[in-house]
Tab-separated table of C-alpha atoms in Angstrom:
chain	number	residue	atom	x	y	z
A	1	UNK	CA	54.437	-158.481	-76.976
A	2	UNK	CA	55.139	-156.286	-73.959
A	3	UNK	CA	52.772	-153.494	-72.838
A	4	UNK	CA	54.194	-150.023	-72.629
A	5	UNK	CA	53.545	-148.353	-69.286
A	6	UNK	CA	53.439	-144.616	-69.297
A	7	UNK	CA	56.638	-143.424	-67.701
A	8	UNK	CA	57.632	-140.328	-65.884
A	9	UNK	CA	59.039	-138.873	-69.040
A	10	UNK	CA	55.616	-138.400	-70.467
A	11	UNK	CA	54.333	-134.857	-70.392
A	12	UNK	CA	50.754	-134.065	-69.449
A	13	UNK	CA	48.435	-132.895	-72.016
A	14	UNK	CA	48.743	-129.184	-72.673
A	15	UNK	CA	45.803	-127.313	-74.072
A	16	UNK	CA	46.368	-125.790	-77.388
A	17	UNK	CA	47.557	-122.212	-77.227
A	18	UNK	CA	49.137	-122.641	-73.780
A	19	UNK	CA	52.838	-122.611	-73.200
A	20	UNK	CA	54.802	-125.274	-71.559
A	21	UNK	CA	55.345	-123.142	-68.468
A	22	UNK	CA	51.611	-122.947	-67.900
A	23	UNK	CA	51.448	-126.659	-67.799
A	24	UNK	CA	53.977	-126.926	-65.005
A	25	UNK	CA	52.368	-126.786	-61.531
A	26	UNK	CA	53.275	-123.731	-59.413
A	27	UNK	CA	54.939	-124.279	-56.096
A	28	UNK	CA	52.890	-123.351	-52.979
A	29	UNK	CA	54.124	-120.284	-51.049
A	30	UNK	CA	56.442	-121.082	-48.213
A	31	UNK	CA	55.452	-120.499	-44.589
A	32	UNK	CA	57.844	-117.514	-44.329
A	33	UNK	CA	56.199	-115.770	-47.290
A	34	UNK	CA	52.725	-116.355	-45.803
A	35	UNK	CA	53.778	-114.911	-42.461
A	36	UNK	CA	55.318	-111.766	-44.007
A	37	UNK	CA	52.085	-109.663	-44.261
A	38	UNK	CA	51.172	-110.412	-40.652
A	39	UNK	CA	54.636	-109.319	-39.514
A	40	UNK	CA	54.330	-106.012	-41.401
A	41	UNK	CA	51.015	-105.256	-39.724
A	42	UNK	CA	52.463	-105.891	-36.271
A	43	UNK	CA	55.488	-103.746	-37.023
A	44	UNK	CA	53.287	-100.883	-38.276
A	45	UNK	CA	51.144	-101.080	-35.148
A	46	UNK	CA	54.238	-100.973	-32.956
A	47	UNK	CA	55.588	-97.927	-34.810
A	48	UNK	CA	52.217	-96.176	-34.510
A	49	UNK	CA	52.145	-96.796	-30.767
A	50	UNK	CA	55.670	-95.415	-30.410
A	51	UNK	CA	54.702	-92.352	-32.469
A	52	UNK	CA	51.711	-91.732	-30.195
A	53	UNK	CA	53.954	-91.962	-27.137
A	54	UNK	CA	56.407	-89.494	-28.665
A	55	UNK	CA	53.590	-87.075	-29.490
A	56	UNK	CA	52.205	-87.330	-25.949
A	57	UNK	CA	55.650	-86.680	-24.459
A	58	UNK	CA	56.166	-83.739	-26.839
A	59	UNK	CA	52.832	-82.186	-25.835
A	60	UNK	CA	53.697	-82.572	-22.151
A	61	UNK	CA	57.116	-80.977	-22.591
A	62	UNK	CA	55.577	-78.149	-24.640
A	63	UNK	CA	53.034	-77.501	-21.871
A	64	UNK	CA	55.815	-77.498	-19.257
A	65	UNK	CA	57.802	-75.031	-21.347
A	66	UNK	CA	54.811	-72.714	-21.762
A	67	UNK	CA	54.100	-72.748	-18.023
A	68	UNK	CA	57.749	-72.084	-17.260
A	69	UNK	CA	57.790	-69.165	-19.691
A	70	UNK	CA	54.620	-67.690	-18.141
A	71	UNK	CA	56.091	-68.006	-14.646
A	72	UNK	CA	59.281	-66.299	-15.812
A	73	UNK	CA	57.328	-63.410	-17.356
A	74	UNK	CA	55.349	-62.979	-14.123
A	75	UNK	CA	58.605	-63.039	-12.158
A	76	UNK	CA	60.108	-60.347	-14.387
A	77	UNK	CA	57.036	-58.147	-13.971
A	78	UNK	CA	57.138	-58.544	-10.187
A	79	UNK	CA	60.837	-57.711	-10.081
A	80	UNK	CA	60.322	-54.632	-12.264
A	81	UNK	CA	57.353	-53.488	-10.168
A	82	UNK	CA	59.305	-53.972	-6.940
A	83	UNK	CA	62.290	-52.136	-8.395
A	84	UNK	CA	60.118	-49.149	-9.334
A	85	UNK	CA	58.466	-49.118	-5.905
A	86	UNK	CA	61.813	-49.259	-4.103
A	87	UNK	CA	63.080	-46.397	-6.249
A	88	UNK	CA	59.961	-44.313	-5.560
A	89	UNK	CA	60.230	-44.919	-1.820
A	90	UNK	CA	63.915	-43.968	-1.814
A	91	UNK	CA	63.313	-40.796	-3.842
A	92	UNK	CA	60.306	-39.866	-1.690
A	93	UNK	CA	62.381	-40.291	1.474
A	94	UNK	CA	65.123	-38.053	0.095
A	95	UNK	CA	62.739	-35.347	-1.092
A	96	UNK	CA	60.863	-35.390	2.214
A	97	UNK	CA	64.062	-34.272	3.913
A	98	UNK	CA	64.340	-31.376	1.460
A	99	UNK	CA	60.815	-30.030	1.969
A	100	UNK	CA	61.803	-27.679	4.845
A	101	UNK	CA	64.492	-26.210	2.589
A	102	UNK	CA	61.938	-25.694	-0.182
A	103	UNK	CA	59.617	-24.041	2.339
A	104	UNK	CA	62.405	-21.605	3.298
A	105	UNK	CA	63.000	-20.870	-0.378
A	106	UNK	CA	59.315	-20.173	-0.885
A	107	UNK	CA	59.110	-17.805	2.094
A	108	UNK	CA	62.238	-15.978	0.953
A	109	UNK	CA	60.688	-15.546	-2.501
A	110	UNK	CA	57.453	-14.156	-1.009
A	111	UNK	CA	59.392	-11.596	1.033
A	112	UNK	CA	61.660	-10.594	-1.852
A	113	UNK	CA	64.755	-12.013	-0.163
A	114	UNK	CA	65.659	-14.431	-2.955
A	115	UNK	CA	68.598	-12.487	-4.365
A	116	UNK	CA	72.122	-12.987	-5.680
A	117	UNK	CA	73.835	-16.335	-5.253
A	118	UNK	CA	71.105	-17.613	-2.956
A	119	UNK	CA	68.622	-17.199	-5.806
A	120	UNK	CA	70.779	-19.263	-8.173
A	121	UNK	CA	71.217	-22.031	-5.601
A	122	UNK	CA	67.483	-22.071	-4.859
A	123	UNK	CA	66.554	-22.252	-8.519
A	124	UNK	CA	69.053	-25.073	-9.105
A	125	UNK	CA	67.591	-26.995	-6.184
A	126	UNK	CA	64.056	-26.554	-7.505
A	127	UNK	CA	65.180	-27.756	-10.948
A	128	UNK	CA	66.779	-30.903	-9.509
A	129	UNK	CA	63.772	-31.882	-7.399
A	130	UNK	CA	61.477	-31.263	-10.372
A	131	UNK	CA	63.571	-33.680	-12.474
A	132	UNK	CA	63.120	-36.269	-9.714
A	133	UNK	CA	59.355	-35.944	-10.178
A	134	UNK	CA	58.462	-33.645	-7.276
A	135	UNK	CA	55.341	-31.590	-7.959
A	136	UNK	CA	53.906	-28.787	-5.862
A	137	UNK	CA	50.148	-28.392	-5.449
A	138	UNK	CA	47.663	-26.289	-3.499
A	139	UNK	CA	46.013	-23.059	-4.679
A	140	UNK	CA	43.729	-20.549	-3.070
A	141	UNK	CA	40.102	-20.841	-4.107
A	142	UNK	CA	40.108	-24.563	-4.880
A	143	UNK	CA	37.613	-26.839	-3.111
A	144	UNK	CA	38.878	-28.481	0.061
A	145	UNK	CA	39.822	-32.144	-0.456
A	146	UNK	CA	40.727	-34.003	2.752
A	147	UNK	CA	42.791	-36.522	0.782
A	148	UNK	CA	45.301	-33.870	-0.307
A	149	UNK	CA	44.613	-30.943	2.030
A	150	UNK	CA	45.193	-30.535	5.757
A	151	UNK	CA	43.050	-27.809	7.314
A	152	UNK	CA	44.938	-25.846	9.986
A	153	UNK	CA	42.519	-22.918	10.211
A	154	UNK	CA	38.756	-22.723	9.868
A	155	UNK	CA	36.342	-19.854	9.337
A	156	UNK	CA	33.004	-18.915	7.752
A	157	UNK	CA	32.531	-16.726	4.714
A	158	UNK	CA	29.322	-15.508	3.038
A	159	UNK	CA	30.808	-15.608	-0.462
A	160	UNK	CA	31.607	-19.345	-0.651
A	161	UNK	CA	29.180	-22.110	-1.566
A	162	UNK	CA	31.303	-25.023	-0.323
A	163	UNK	CA	34.288	-25.643	1.922
A	164	UNK	CA	37.062	-23.780	0.138
A	165	UNK	CA	40.792	-23.271	0.605
A	166	UNK	CA	41.141	-19.532	1.232
A	167	UNK	CA	44.850	-19.514	2.125
A	168	UNK	CA	47.781	-21.860	1.487
A	169	UNK	CA	49.915	-21.990	4.623
A	170	UNK	CA	52.296	-24.627	3.228
A	171	UNK	CA	52.153	-26.053	-0.292
A	172	UNK	CA	51.677	-29.775	-0.761
A	173	UNK	CA	54.063	-32.023	-2.656
A	174	UNK	CA	53.596	-35.262	-4.570
A	175	UNK	CA	55.553	-37.672	-6.753
A	176	UNK	CA	53.285	-39.111	-9.404
A	177	UNK	CA	50.230	-40.375	-7.505
A	178	UNK	CA	52.073	-40.540	-4.167
A	179	UNK	CA	51.423	-37.592	-1.840
A	180	UNK	CA	54.539	-36.758	0.162
A	181	UNK	CA	52.935	-33.967	2.156
A	182	UNK	CA	49.369	-32.621	2.020
A	183	UNK	CA	48.860	-28.933	1.419
A	184	UNK	CA	48.306	-27.177	4.733
A	185	UNK	CA	45.538	-24.673	4.268
A	186	UNK	CA	43.034	-22.351	5.889
A	187	UNK	CA	39.475	-23.177	4.904
A	188	UNK	CA	36.212	-21.283	4.925
A	189	UNK	CA	32.698	-22.693	4.959
A	190	UNK	CA	29.430	-21.004	3.980
A	191	UNK	CA	27.937	-18.894	6.752
A	192	UNK	CA	25.319	-20.949	8.638
A	193	UNK	CA	21.834	-19.803	7.660
A	194	UNK	CA	23.154	-17.426	5.016
A	195	UNK	CA	21.911	-17.635	1.445
A	196	UNK	CA	24.779	-18.460	-0.894
A	197	UNK	CA	25.825	-15.660	-3.217
A	198	UNK	CA	24.925	-17.692	-6.301
A	199	UNK	CA	21.448	-18.318	-4.971
A	200	UNK	CA	21.055	-14.605	-4.180
A	201	UNK	CA	22.036	-13.622	-7.715
A	202	UNK	CA	19.643	-16.171	-9.209
A	203	UNK	CA	16.798	-14.926	-7.007
A	204	UNK	CA	17.502	-11.310	-7.951
A	205	UNK	CA	17.487	-12.196	-11.660
A	206	UNK	CA	14.139	-13.982	-11.287
A	207	UNK	CA	12.607	-10.957	-9.530
A	208	UNK	CA	13.878	-8.556	-12.199
A	209	UNK	CA	12.625	-10.715	-15.064
A	210	UNK	CA	9.182	-11.101	-13.461
A	211	UNK	CA	8.170	-7.401	-13.683
A	212	UNK	CA	4.499	-6.441	-13.527
A	213	UNK	CA	1.699	-8.206	-15.302
A	214	UNK	CA	-1.014	-6.394	-17.289
A	215	UNK	CA	-4.628	-6.983	-16.155
């Protein structure tokens, strides 16, 4: 009698309750499948590095753009400031040439000679120069200011407490804050050694209010 040798057709024992598929051994993952997670990590790291480079380049370009915009704004302000200054200088030069004419108009008005057509022309001229920003200044009785007044005559007066413009020989003219010509004036100073009028009045008031005291 021959012995039966277990052949390849025999199936391994399968625990009860398990399916036939569970009994079959699972194949080991291939080398490509094992290397896949490592490749994804490297790819993610490479993308992150590229993203950081793009962000850095974007920040640099944004900074360059902001600096360029600031420089352009400063350039525009300088150009506008220079344009205004050039205009003011040109207008001031033109009006300076007209000041003798305005002086003649003023003298004619003081002497009652501003009549007829000459009066209309003079008034039109004064209107035009006023539109260009020309302003006249200088009044009798105002304190003397060497920055806007030019003293041509000097005297002493007992009724002033400080150096005062007592006569306007030629009015001054300005455009905005720019003085084209200072006002030419005659000034008076307090009399040396004299008591100012205000001090005299105050002293008189004190004497009157004192009266006599009862013993």
